[in-house]
Coordinates of C-alpha atoms and ligand atoms in Angstrom, one line a residue:
M1296 CA 96.3 -123.5 -18.7
T1297 CA 99.0 -123.2 -15.9
Q1298 CA 98.0 -120.6 -13.4
E1299 CA 100.5 -117.9 -12.3
L1300 CA 101.6 -118.0 -8.7
T1301 CA 103.5 -114.9 -7.9
S1302 CA 106.4 -114.6 -5.5
T1303 CA 104.2 -112.6 -3.2
D1304 CA 102.5 -116.0 -2.1
P1305 CA 104.5 -116.8 0.8
A1306 CA 103.2 -120.4 1.1
R1307 CA 106.4 -121.9 2.5
P1308 CA 106.4 -122.6 6.1
A1309 CA 107.7 -119.9 8.4
A1310 CA 110.1 -122.2 10.0
R1311 CA 111.4 -125.5 9.5
S1312 CA 114.9 -125.4 10.9
G1313 CA 115.4 -126.7 14.4
E1314 CA 112.6 -129.5 14.0
A1315 CA 114.0 -132.9 14.6
P1316 CA 114.5 -134.8 11.4
G1317 CA 112.5 -137.9 10.4
W1318 CA 109.2 -136.6 11.2
W1319 CA 107.4 -139.1 9.0
R1320 CA 109.0 -142.1 10.9
D1321 CA 106.2 -142.2 13.5
A1322 CA 103.7 -139.7 11.7
V1323 CA 100.0 -140.4 11.6
I1324 CA 98.9 -139.1 8.0
Y1325 CA 95.4 -138.2 7.3
Q1326 CA 94.2 -138.8 3.7
V1327 CA 91.8 -136.1 2.5
Y1328 CA 90.0 -137.1 -0.8
V1329 CA 89.4 -133.7 -1.7
R1330 CA 86.1 -134.0 -3.4
S1331 CA 84.4 -135.7 -0.6
F1332 CA 85.9 -133.8 2.4
A1333 CA 84.4 -130.4 2.5
D1334 CA 82.6 -128.1 0.0
S1335 CA 83.1 -124.4 0.2
D1336 CA 81.1 -123.3 -2.8
G1337 CA 78.0 -125.4 -3.0
D1338 CA 78.5 -127.3 -6.0
G1339 CA 78.4 -130.6 -4.2
I1340 CA 82.0 -131.3 -4.7
G1341 CA 84.6 -130.9 -2.1
D1342 CA 87.3 -128.3 -2.7
L1343 CA 90.6 -126.9 -1.3
R1344 CA 88.8 -124.0 0.4
G1345 CA 86.5 -126.3 2.1
A1346 CA 89.4 -128.6 3.2
R1347 CA 91.3 -125.6 4.5
S1348 CA 88.3 -124.6 6.7
R1349 CA 88.4 -128.1 8.4
L1350 CA 92.2 -128.0 9.2
P1351 CA 91.7 -127.1 12.9
Y1352 CA 89.4 -130.3 13.1
L1353 CA 92.5 -132.3 11.9
K1354 CA 94.8 -130.5 14.2
D1355 CA 92.3 -131.3 17.2
L1356 CA 92.0 -135.0 16.0
G1357 CA 95.9 -135.2 16.6
V1358 CA 97.3 -136.0 13.2
D1359 CA 100.7 -135.0 12.0
A1360 CA 100.2 -134.6 8.4
V1361 CA 97.5 -134.4 5.6
W1362 CA 97.7 -136.2 2.2
L1363 CA 95.7 -134.5 -0.4
T1364 CA 94.4 -136.6 -3.4
P1365 CA 94.8 -135.1 -6.9
F1366 CA 93.2 -131.6 -7.3
Y1367 CA 95.2 -131.0 -10.5
A1368 CA 93.3 -129.9 -13.9
S1369 CA 91.6 -133.1 -15.1
P1370 CA 88.7 -134.2 -17.0
Q1371 CA 87.9 -136.4 -13.9
A1372 CA 87.8 -139.7 -15.8
D1373 CA 89.1 -141.3 -12.9
G1374 CA 88.5 -139.0 -10.0
G1375 CA 91.4 -136.7 -10.9
Y1376 CA 94.0 -139.6 -11.5
D1377 CA 94.1 -138.5 -15.1
V1378 CA 95.8 -135.3 -15.0
A1379 CA 95.9 -132.8 -17.7
D1380 CA 98.0 -130.2 -16.3
Y1381 CA 100.3 -131.1 -13.4
R1382 CA 100.8 -127.3 -12.5
A1383 CA 97.2 -126.2 -12.3
V1384 CA 94.4 -126.6 -10.0
D1385 CA 91.1 -127.9 -11.6
P1386 CA 88.5 -125.3 -11.1
L1387 CA 86.3 -127.7 -9.4
F1388 CA 88.7 -127.7 -6.5
G1389 CA 89.8 -124.0 -6.6
T1390 CA 92.8 -122.1 -7.8
L1391 CA 96.6 -122.4 -7.3
R1392 CA 96.2 -119.7 -4.8
D1393 CA 93.9 -121.9 -2.8
A1394 CA 96.4 -124.7 -2.9
A1395 CA 99.1 -122.3 -1.6
E1396 CA 97.0 -121.0 1.2
F1397 CA 95.9 -124.5 2.0
V1398 CA 99.7 -125.4 2.7
R1399 CA 100.4 -122.1 4.4
A1400 CA 97.2 -122.6 6.9
A1401 CA 98.3 -126.3 7.5
H1402 CA 102.0 -125.2 8.4
D1403 CA 100.7 -122.5 10.6
L1404 CA 99.0 -125.2 12.5
G1405 CA 102.0 -127.5 12.6
L1406 CA 100.6 -130.0 10.0
R1407 CA 102.5 -131.2 7.1
V1408 CA 100.9 -131.6 3.6
I1409 CA 101.7 -134.3 1.1
V1410 CA 100.2 -134.1 -2.4
D1411 CA 99.6 -136.9 -5.0
I1412 CA 101.9 -137.2 -8.1
V1413 CA 100.7 -139.5 -11.0
P1414 CA 103.7 -140.3 -13.1
N1415 CA 102.6 -143.6 -14.8
H1416 CA 100.0 -142.0 -17.0
T1417 CA 98.5 -138.7 -17.9
S1418 CA 95.1 -137.8 -19.0
D1419 CA 94.4 -138.3 -22.8
R1420 CA 93.7 -134.5 -22.8
H1421 CA 97.2 -133.9 -21.7
P1422 CA 98.9 -131.6 -24.4
W1423 CA 101.4 -134.3 -25.1
F1424 CA 99.0 -136.7 -25.8
R1425 CA 96.9 -134.5 -27.9
D1426 CA 99.8 -133.7 -30.2
P1427 CA 100.1 -136.9 -32.4
D1428 CA 103.8 -136.5 -32.9
L1429 CA 104.6 -135.8 -29.2
A1430 CA 102.4 -138.6 -28.3
R1431 CA 104.3 -141.2 -30.2
E1432 CA 107.6 -140.2 -28.4
R1433 CA 106.3 -139.8 -24.8
Y1434 CA 103.7 -142.6 -24.5
V1435 CA 103.8 -146.5 -25.3
F1436 CA 102.6 -147.0 -28.8
R1437 CA 103.0 -150.1 -30.6
P1438 CA 101.7 -151.8 -33.7
G1439 CA 99.0 -154.3 -33.5
K1440 CA 99.2 -158.1 -34.3
G1441 CA 97.5 -160.3 -36.6
P1442 CA 96.6 -159.4 -40.3
G1443 CA 96.1 -155.8 -40.6
G1444 CA 97.2 -155.2 -37.0
E1445 CA 93.8 -155.5 -35.7
L1446 CA 94.9 -157.4 -32.4
P1447 CA 96.4 -155.7 -29.3
P1448 CA 100.2 -155.9 -29.3
N1449 CA 100.2 -158.2 -26.2
D1450 CA 97.7 -159.8 -23.7
W1451 CA 98.0 -157.3 -20.8
E1452 CA 94.8 -156.4 -19.2
S1453 CA 93.7 -153.0 -17.9
V1454 CA 93.4 -153.0 -14.1
F1455 CA 89.9 -151.7 -14.6
G1456 CA 88.9 -154.6 -16.9
G1457 CA 89.3 -155.2 -20.6
P1458 CA 92.5 -155.0 -22.8
A1459 CA 95.3 -152.6 -21.7
W1460 CA 95.5 -151.4 -25.3
T1461 CA 93.3 -148.9 -27.4
R1462 CA 93.5 -148.6 -31.1
T1463 CA 94.0 -145.1 -32.6
E1464 CA 92.6 -143.8 -35.7
R1465 CA 96.0 -144.1 -37.5
G1466 CA 95.9 -148.0 -36.7
D1467 CA 98.5 -148.4 -34.0
W1468 CA 97.8 -149.0 -30.4
Y1469 CA 98.6 -147.1 -27.1
L1470 CA 99.0 -148.8 -23.7
H1471 CA 96.7 -148.0 -20.7
L1472 CA 97.2 -150.0 -17.4
F1473 CA 94.0 -148.2 -16.1
A1474 CA 91.2 -146.5 -18.3
P1475 CA 91.8 -145.5 -22.0
E1476 CA 91.6 -141.9 -20.8
Q1477 CA 94.9 -142.6 -19.0
P1478 CA 97.6 -143.4 -21.4
D1479 CA 100.8 -144.7 -20.1
L1480 CA 103.9 -142.5 -20.2
D1481 CA 107.1 -143.8 -21.8
W1482 CA 109.7 -143.6 -19.2
D1483 CA 112.5 -144.5 -21.5
N1484 CA 112.1 -141.0 -23.0
P1485 CA 114.1 -138.4 -21.1
D1486 CA 111.6 -135.7 -21.6
V1487 CA 109.3 -137.6 -19.5
A1488 CA 111.7 -137.7 -16.4
A1489 CA 112.7 -134.2 -16.9
E1490 CA 109.2 -132.9 -17.0
F1491 CA 108.5 -134.8 -13.7
D1492 CA 111.5 -133.4 -12.0
S1493 CA 110.1 -129.9 -12.9
V1494 CA 106.6 -130.8 -11.7
L1495 CA 108.0 -132.0 -8.3
R1496 CA 110.1 -128.9 -8.0
F1497 CA 107.0 -126.7 -8.7
W1498 CA 105.1 -128.2 -5.7
L1499 CA 108.2 -128.4 -3.6
D1500 CA 108.6 -124.7 -4.3
L1501 CA 105.1 -124.0 -3.2
G1502 CA 105.9 -125.6 0.2
V1503 CA 104.5 -129.2 0.2
D1504 CA 106.2 -131.7 2.5
G1505 CA 106.3 -134.6 -0.1
F1506 CA 104.4 -136.7 -2.4
R1507 CA 102.3 -139.9 -2.4
I1508 CA 103.6 -141.5 -5.7
D1509 CA 100.5 -143.1 -7.6
V1510 CA 101.4 -146.5 -9.1
A1511 CA 105.1 -146.1 -8.0
H1512 CA 105.5 -149.7 -9.2
G1513 CA 104.4 -149.0 -12.8
M1514 CA 106.4 -146.7 -14.7
V1515 CA 109.0 -149.1 -16.1
K1516 CA 107.8 -152.0 -18.5
A1517 CA 109.7 -155.2 -19.2
P1518 CA 111.7 -154.8 -22.6
G1519 CA 109.7 -156.1 -25.5
L1520 CA 106.5 -156.0 -23.5
P1521 CA 106.0 -159.7 -23.3
D1522 CA 102.7 -161.6 -22.9
I1523 CA 101.7 -162.7 -19.6
G1524 CA 99.9 -165.8 -20.9
H1525 CA 97.4 -165.6 -18.1
G1526 CA 93.7 -164.8 -17.9
A1527 CA 92.8 -163.0 -14.8
Q1528 CA 95.6 -160.6 -14.5
A1529 CA 94.0 -158.4 -11.9
K1530 CA 94.4 -161.5 -9.5
L1531 CA 98.1 -161.5 -10.1
I1532 CA 98.7 -157.9 -9.0
G1533 CA 100.7 -157.8 -5.8
S1534 CA 101.5 -161.5 -5.9
Q1535 CA 104.3 -161.7 -8.5
V1536 CA 106.5 -159.4 -10.6
L1537 CA 104.7 -158.7 -13.8
P1538 CA 106.1 -157.1 -16.9
F1539 CA 104.3 -153.9 -16.3
F1540 CA 104.3 -153.9 -12.2
D1541 CA 107.3 -154.0 -9.8
Q1542 CA 110.0 -154.0 -12.5
D1543 CA 113.3 -153.3 -11.0
G1544 CA 113.9 -150.3 -13.3
V1545 CA 111.5 -148.1 -11.3
H1546 CA 113.8 -147.9 -8.5
A1547 CA 116.3 -145.7 -10.7
I1548 CA 113.4 -143.1 -10.9
H1549 CA 112.8 -143.2 -6.9
R1550 CA 116.5 -142.8 -6.5
S1551 CA 116.8 -139.8 -8.5
W1552 CA 113.5 -138.4 -6.9
R1553 CA 115.2 -139.0 -3.4
R1554 CA 118.1 -137.0 -4.7
L1555 CA 115.7 -134.1 -5.5
L1556 CA 113.7 -134.3 -2.4
D1557 CA 117.0 -134.3 -0.2
S1558 CA 118.0 -131.1 -2.2
Y1559 CA 115.2 -129.2 -0.4
D1560 CA 115.3 -128.1 3.1
G1561 CA 112.9 -129.5 5.7
D1562 CA 112.6 -133.1 5.3
R1563 CA 110.4 -133.6 2.4
I1564 CA 109.2 -137.2 1.7
G1565 CA 108.2 -139.5 -1.1
V1566 CA 105.6 -142.5 -0.4
A1567 CA 105.4 -145.2 -2.8
E1568 CA 101.9 -146.6 -3.7
A1569 CA 103.5 -149.8 -4.7
W1570 CA 101.8 -153.4 -4.9
A1571 CA 104.8 -155.7 -4.6
P1572 CA 104.7 -159.5 -4.3
S1573 CA 106.4 -159.7 -0.9
P1574 CA 107.4 -157.5 2.0
E1575 CA 111.0 -158.0 0.9
R1576 CA 110.4 -156.6 -2.5
L1577 CA 108.3 -153.7 -1.0
A1578 CA 111.2 -152.9 1.3
L1579 CA 113.2 -152.2 -1.8
Y1580 CA 111.2 -149.0 -2.3
V1581 CA 112.3 -147.6 1.1
R1582 CA 116.0 -148.3 0.8
P1583 CA 118.1 -145.5 2.3
D1584 CA 118.7 -143.8 -1.0
E1585 CA 115.1 -144.2 -2.3
L1586 CA 111.7 -143.3 -0.9
H1587 CA 110.8 -142.6 2.7
Q1588 CA 107.7 -144.8 2.9
A1589 CA 105.5 -147.4 1.2
F1590 CA 102.1 -148.4 1.9
N1591 CA 101.7 -151.5 3.5
F1592 CA 98.9 -153.3 1.6
P1593 CA 99.8 -156.7 2.9
F1594 CA 98.6 -155.3 6.4
L1595 CA 95.5 -153.8 4.8
T1596 CA 94.7 -157.1 3.0
A1597 CA 95.2 -159.5 6.0
S1598 CA 92.2 -161.4 7.2
W1599 CA 90.8 -161.2 10.8
D1600 CA 92.9 -163.8 12.3
A1601 CA 95.3 -163.3 15.0
A1602 CA 98.0 -165.8 13.5
A1603 CA 97.5 -164.0 10.1
L1604 CA 97.8 -160.6 11.4
R1605 CA 101.0 -161.6 13.6
E1606 CA 102.7 -163.0 10.3
V1607 CA 102.1 -159.7 8.5
I1608 CA 103.3 -157.7 11.2
D1609 CA 106.4 -159.5 11.7
A1610 CA 107.2 -159.8 8.0
S1611 CA 106.5 -156.1 7.6
L1612 CA 108.7 -155.1 10.6
A1613 CA 111.5 -157.4 9.6
A1614 CA 111.5 -156.3 5.9
T1615 CA 111.7 -152.7 6.7
A1616 CA 114.1 -153.1 9.5
S1617 CA 116.5 -154.8 6.9
V1618 CA 116.6 -151.4 5.0
G1619 CA 116.4 -149.0 8.2
A1620 CA 113.0 -147.7 7.2
P1621 CA 110.0 -147.5 9.5
T1622 CA 107.0 -149.6 8.6
T1623 CA 103.7 -148.0 7.7
W1624 CA 100.2 -149.2 8.4
V1625 CA 97.0 -148.5 6.7
L1626 CA 93.5 -150.0 7.0
S1627 CA 91.4 -148.0 4.5
N1628 CA 91.6 -145.7 1.6
H1629 CA 89.7 -144.5 -1.5
D1630 CA 90.2 -147.4 -3.5
V1631 CA 89.1 -150.2 -1.0
V1632 CA 86.1 -151.2 1.0
R1633 CA 86.1 -149.2 4.4
H1634 CA 87.6 -151.3 7.0
P1635 CA 84.6 -151.7 9.4
T1636 CA 82.6 -153.3 6.6
R1637 CA 85.5 -155.3 5.0
L1638 CA 86.5 -156.9 8.4
G1639 CA 82.8 -157.5 9.4
G1640 CA 81.4 -154.8 11.2
P1641 CA 82.1 -151.6 13.5
R1642 CA 83.2 -153.6 16.5
R1643 CA 86.1 -155.2 14.6
G1644 CA 86.8 -151.7 12.8
R1645 CA 87.4 -150.1 16.1
A1646 CA 89.7 -152.9 17.3
A1647 CA 91.6 -153.0 14.0
T1648 CA 92.3 -149.3 14.5
L1649 CA 93.6 -149.6 18.0
L1650 CA 95.8 -152.5 16.9
M1651 CA 97.2 -150.2 14.0
L1652 CA 97.7 -147.3 16.2
A1653 CA 99.8 -149.4 18.7
L1654 CA 102.2 -150.7 16.1
P1655 CA 105.6 -149.0 15.6
G1656 CA 106.0 -146.7 12.6
S1657 CA 103.7 -144.4 10.7
A1658 CA 99.9 -144.9 10.2
Y1659 CA 97.7 -143.6 7.4
L1660 CA 94.0 -142.8 8.1
Y1661 CA 91.4 -142.3 5.6
Q1662 CA 88.8 -139.4 6.1
G1663 CA 85.7 -140.7 7.7
E1664 CA 87.4 -143.7 9.4
E1665 CA 87.6 -141.6 12.7
L1666 CA 83.8 -141.6 12.5
G1667 CA 83.6 -145.2 11.9
L1668 CA 81.7 -144.8 8.6
P1669 CA 80.8 -147.9 7.0
E1670 CA 81.1 -148.6 3.2
V1671 CA 78.0 -147.3 1.4
T1672 CA 76.7 -150.5 -0.3
D1673 CA 73.5 -149.3 -1.9
L1674 CA 74.2 -146.5 -4.1
P1675 CA 72.2 -146.5 -7.4
D1676 CA 74.1 -147.3 -10.6
E1677 CA 73.1 -144.0 -12.2
V1678 CA 75.2 -142.0 -9.5
R1679 CA 78.5 -144.1 -9.7
Q1680 CA 81.3 -142.5 -11.3
D1681 CA 84.2 -145.0 -10.5
P1682 CA 85.4 -145.8 -14.2
A1683 CA 86.1 -149.5 -12.9
F1684 CA 82.3 -149.6 -12.4
L1685 CA 81.6 -148.1 -15.8
R1686 CA 83.8 -150.3 -17.7
S1687 CA 82.6 -153.4 -16.0
R1688 CA 79.2 -153.2 -17.7
R1689 CA 77.6 -154.9 -14.8
T1690 CA 74.5 -154.0 -13.1
H1691 CA 75.3 -153.7 -9.4
T1692 CA 72.1 -153.7 -7.5
T1693 CA 71.4 -153.1 -4.0
G1694 CA 73.9 -154.6 -1.6
D1695 CA 75.7 -156.2 -4.4
N1696 CA 79.0 -154.3 -4.0
V1697 CA 79.9 -156.0 -0.7
P1698 CA 82.6 -158.6 -1.4
R1699 CA 81.5 -162.1 -1.5
A1700 CA 83.1 -164.8 0.6
D1701 CA 84.9 -166.2 -2.4
E1702 CA 86.2 -162.7 -3.5
D1703 CA 89.4 -160.8 -2.3
P1704 CA 87.7 -158.1 -0.4
A1705 CA 90.7 -155.6 -0.9
D1706 CA 91.2 -156.8 -4.5
L1707 CA 93.3 -153.9 -5.7
S1708 CA 90.7 -151.5 -5.0
G1709 CA 87.5 -153.1 -5.5
Q1710 CA 88.1 -152.6 -9.1
E1711 CA 84.9 -154.2 -10.0
G1712 CA 83.2 -151.1 -9.4
R1713 CA 83.0 -150.7 -5.7
R1714 CA 85.0 -147.6 -5.2
D1715 CA 82.3 -145.1 -5.2
G1716 CA 81.1 -146.8 -1.8
C1717 CA 84.0 -145.3 0.3
R1718 CA 84.0 -142.0 -1.5
V1719 CA 80.6 -140.7 -0.2
P1720 CA 81.2 -137.1 1.1
I1721 CA 81.5 -137.3 5.0
P1722 CA 79.1 -136.0 7.6
W1723 CA 80.1 -133.0 9.7
S1724 CA 77.0 -131.8 11.5
G1725 CA 73.1 -131.6 11.2
D1726 CA 70.1 -134.0 10.9
R1727 CA 69.8 -134.0 7.1
P1728 CA 72.2 -134.4 4.1
P1729 CA 74.6 -133.1 3.2
Y1730 CA 75.3 -133.0 7.0
G1731 CA 77.3 -129.9 6.8
F1732 CA 79.6 -131.1 4.0
G1733 CA 78.7 -127.9 2.3
P1734 CA 76.2 -125.2 1.4
G1735 CA 74.7 -127.3 -1.5
G1736 CA 74.3 -131.0 -2.0
S1737 CA 76.8 -133.9 -2.2
W1738 CA 78.0 -135.5 -5.4
L1739 CA 77.1 -138.9 -4.1
P1740 CA 74.0 -139.5 -1.8
Q1741 CA 74.8 -139.9 2.0
P1742 CA 72.7 -142.5 3.8
P1743 CA 70.2 -141.2 6.4
S1744 CA 71.9 -143.1 9.2
W1745 CA 75.0 -140.8 8.9
R1746 CA 73.1 -138.2 11.0
R1747 CA 74.3 -140.0 14.1
L1748 CA 77.9 -140.5 12.7
S1749 CA 78.6 -136.7 12.2
V1750 CA 81.5 -135.1 13.9
Q1751 CA 78.9 -132.9 15.9
A1752 CA 76.9 -136.3 16.8
Q1753 CA 80.0 -137.9 18.1
T1754 CA 82.1 -135.2 19.8
G1755 CA 81.9 -135.4 23.4
D1756 CA 80.4 -138.9 23.6
P1757 CA 83.0 -141.0 25.2
A1758 CA 81.6 -144.0 23.6
S1759 CA 81.9 -142.8 20.1
T1760 CA 84.4 -143.9 17.5
L1761 CA 85.7 -140.3 17.0
E1762 CA 86.5 -139.9 20.8
L1763 CA 88.3 -143.3 20.5
Y1764 CA 90.6 -142.1 17.7
R1765 CA 91.1 -138.7 19.5
A1766 CA 92.1 -140.4 22.7
A1767 CA 94.3 -143.0 20.9
L1768 CA 96.2 -140.3 18.9
S1769 CA 96.5 -138.3 22.1
L1770 CA 98.1 -141.2 23.9
R1771 CA 100.5 -141.9 20.8
R1772 CA 101.9 -138.5 21.5
R1773 CA 102.1 -138.8 25.2
L1774 CA 103.8 -142.3 25.6
P1775 CA 107.4 -141.6 24.6
G1776 CA 108.9 -144.1 22.0
L1777 CA 105.3 -145.5 21.2
G1778 CA 105.5 -144.1 17.5
D1779 CA 109.0 -145.6 16.4
G1780 CA 110.1 -147.8 19.3
S1781 CA 110.3 -151.5 19.8
L1782 CA 107.6 -154.3 20.0
T1783 CA 107.9 -157.4 21.8
W1784 CA 105.4 -160.3 21.6
V1785 CA 103.9 -161.6 24.7
P1786 CA 102.4 -165.0 25.0
A1787 CA 98.7 -165.1 24.5
P1788 CA 95.8 -167.8 24.0
P1789 CA 95.1 -168.9 20.4
G1790 CA 93.1 -166.1 18.6
V1791 CA 94.7 -163.5 20.8
L1792 CA 97.6 -161.1 20.0
A1793 CA 99.6 -159.5 22.9
F1794 CA 102.7 -157.4 22.5
A1795 CA 104.5 -154.8 24.7
R1796 CA 105.3 -151.2 23.3
P1797 CA 107.2 -148.5 25.4
G1798 CA 104.8 -147.7 28.2
M1799 CA 101.9 -150.0 27.3
L1800 CA 100.8 -153.4 26.3
C1801 CA 98.1 -154.0 23.7
T1802 CA 95.9 -157.1 23.5
L1803 CA 93.7 -158.1 20.6
N1804 CA 91.0 -160.6 20.8
T1805 CA 90.1 -161.6 17.1
L1806 CA 87.6 -164.4 18.4
G1807 CA 83.9 -163.7 18.6
H1808 CA 83.8 -164.3 22.2
D1809 CA 85.4 -163.3 25.3
V1810 CA 88.7 -164.7 26.4
E1811 CA 90.0 -164.8 29.9
I1812 CA 93.6 -163.6 30.6
P1813 CA 95.5 -162.4 33.6
V1814 CA 95.1 -158.7 34.0
P1815 CA 98.0 -157.0 32.5
G1816 CA 97.9 -153.7 34.1
E1817 CA 95.6 -150.7 34.1
P1818 CA 93.3 -150.1 31.1
L1819 CA 94.6 -147.0 29.2
L1820 CA 92.2 -147.4 26.3
A1821 CA 89.6 -149.9 24.9
S1822 CA 87.6 -150.6 21.7
V1823 CA 85.1 -152.5 23.9
T1824 CA 85.5 -152.0 27.8
P1825 CA 87.1 -155.2 29.4
V1826 CA 85.5 -156.6 32.7
T1827 CA 88.3 -157.2 35.4
R1828 CA 87.9 -159.3 38.6
D1829 CA 90.1 -161.1 41.0
G1830 CA 93.2 -160.8 38.9
L1831 CA 91.6 -162.0 35.7
T1832 CA 90.0 -160.0 32.7
L1833 CA 87.4 -160.9 30.2
L1834 CA 89.0 -159.8 27.1
P1835 CA 85.9 -158.8 25.1
G1836 CA 85.5 -160.6 21.6
D1837 CA 86.7 -158.7 18.5
G1838 CA 88.0 -156.2 21.0
C1839 CA 91.4 -154.6 21.5
V1840 CA 92.6 -153.0 24.7
W1841 CA 95.7 -150.8 25.5
W1842 CA 97.1 -151.3 29.2
A1843 CA 99.5 -149.2 31.2
I1844 CA 102.7 -151.3 32.1
Ligands
BGC3160 C1 94.8 -144.8 -7.3 C2 93.4 -145.0 -7.8 C3 93.5 -144.7 -9.5 C4 94.8 -145.5 -10.0 C5 95.1 -145.0 -11.3 C6 95.6 -145.9 -8.0 O1 96.6 -146.2 -7.2 O2 94.8 -144.8 -5.9 O3 92.5 -144.2 -7.3 O4 92.4 -145.4 -10.1 O5 95.9 -145.5 -9.2 O6 95.6 -143.8 -11.3

């Protein structure tokens, strides 16, 4: 199944030498969810050629790197996070040559490319799992409990709901922390590690600048696979070490991958998608001999409250500083409710973005957030494809997928079936769906209101969210030291955050009303324009302003 790439495909960047090391320390990295970004062939599903055609847009937006979600051969039981061949491109998304050309075109524009790697599990269609003998060596099989072994080996639950075990025709059980179509690999078997080393080399040889490591906290399970003894396990994820998440053993794998990455030229990086119970445990993933970055989910899950935000910012900075790593910041991705909706509206969405882009370190953007796209909350059940939804057996009616007050809005990913709402193909131009997404339709329906949110509709409008992102990213580049420099808190009234960064001061008002403060300087950029008079300024409610100092 693996496609051939010949030595005549010069996908490697022309020149990396001479570049400053550590590009990733303050990089803005843009997540392309390939199936929903741009479609070149009219099948309604985004692809690599479509994504390549939009690279100039990303360059112009002002990002440093692109992260591509999985485009590998896959039955698509979980949007491609169920990989059947790690060295092949799924025909839905193109060919290996398209992948190489994407990397080359990005490098020509000075953009880096990170790809996803999915090491915790494969697809159940992977050749290893299809061969019953190989499968029993390389995946986690156990006999069942109870008379006749008809009960699962332990009480672990799948992140998508239901037991984490499925019984085979032979009567034993296999582990799947996600869908049954995603059997967990057994990382105690050295063949597994050897195969992933080879897969990483394959993509590094093709020229990629690094990997976003899916479920980086999951590959190692506690010896004996002990019961947890707790019902709602999804609620425990990220709040404590579990026998299947954040085991210390995963760090040996990341260390060996760091050695592999370092054996290549050009500052290739590893980014952990890890749900750890504390900033301190998360920082273990980015120790000097481990990965370069880890997603900061505590920031993403923080509530819209000045004290809560300050606490998570301080804890994140302290934890990463203790190991000499940069902090990362993220507000949206393909697993969670888009942040303008999650935080309570577009006004807060814009303010949160300016806060994030003012913080020291690296920031991750999710496609469409620069357009201010809200979550699509009224997708009909019949178009939904998220396995979490399909397994929940619930009927989600119009509006039912917005989190209720008693729910954790970022609950590892809206696993109750909400994830399709942030994956709707993005609008580029025109008055009608698919809004320039491609020459055909779009695999999920786009709302009529999105004609006003397209790239075309917003370009050149200084009040638009797209121009706000462009201006913020341009300022990040222009103010020396803004990316990776220091942060100093400045006294501010309750509900307001104020901090100084090299060349600017950021003020955020999390209250629903204006707050009067002394004018700190000249406004550089604002999510809502402040009114200043007689040495005082009215900091707009739910607004963020950058000031020149
Ligand atoms: C990915 C999800 C995916 C899950 C299983 C997550 O970390 O971001 O989209 O469903 O891993 O691979």
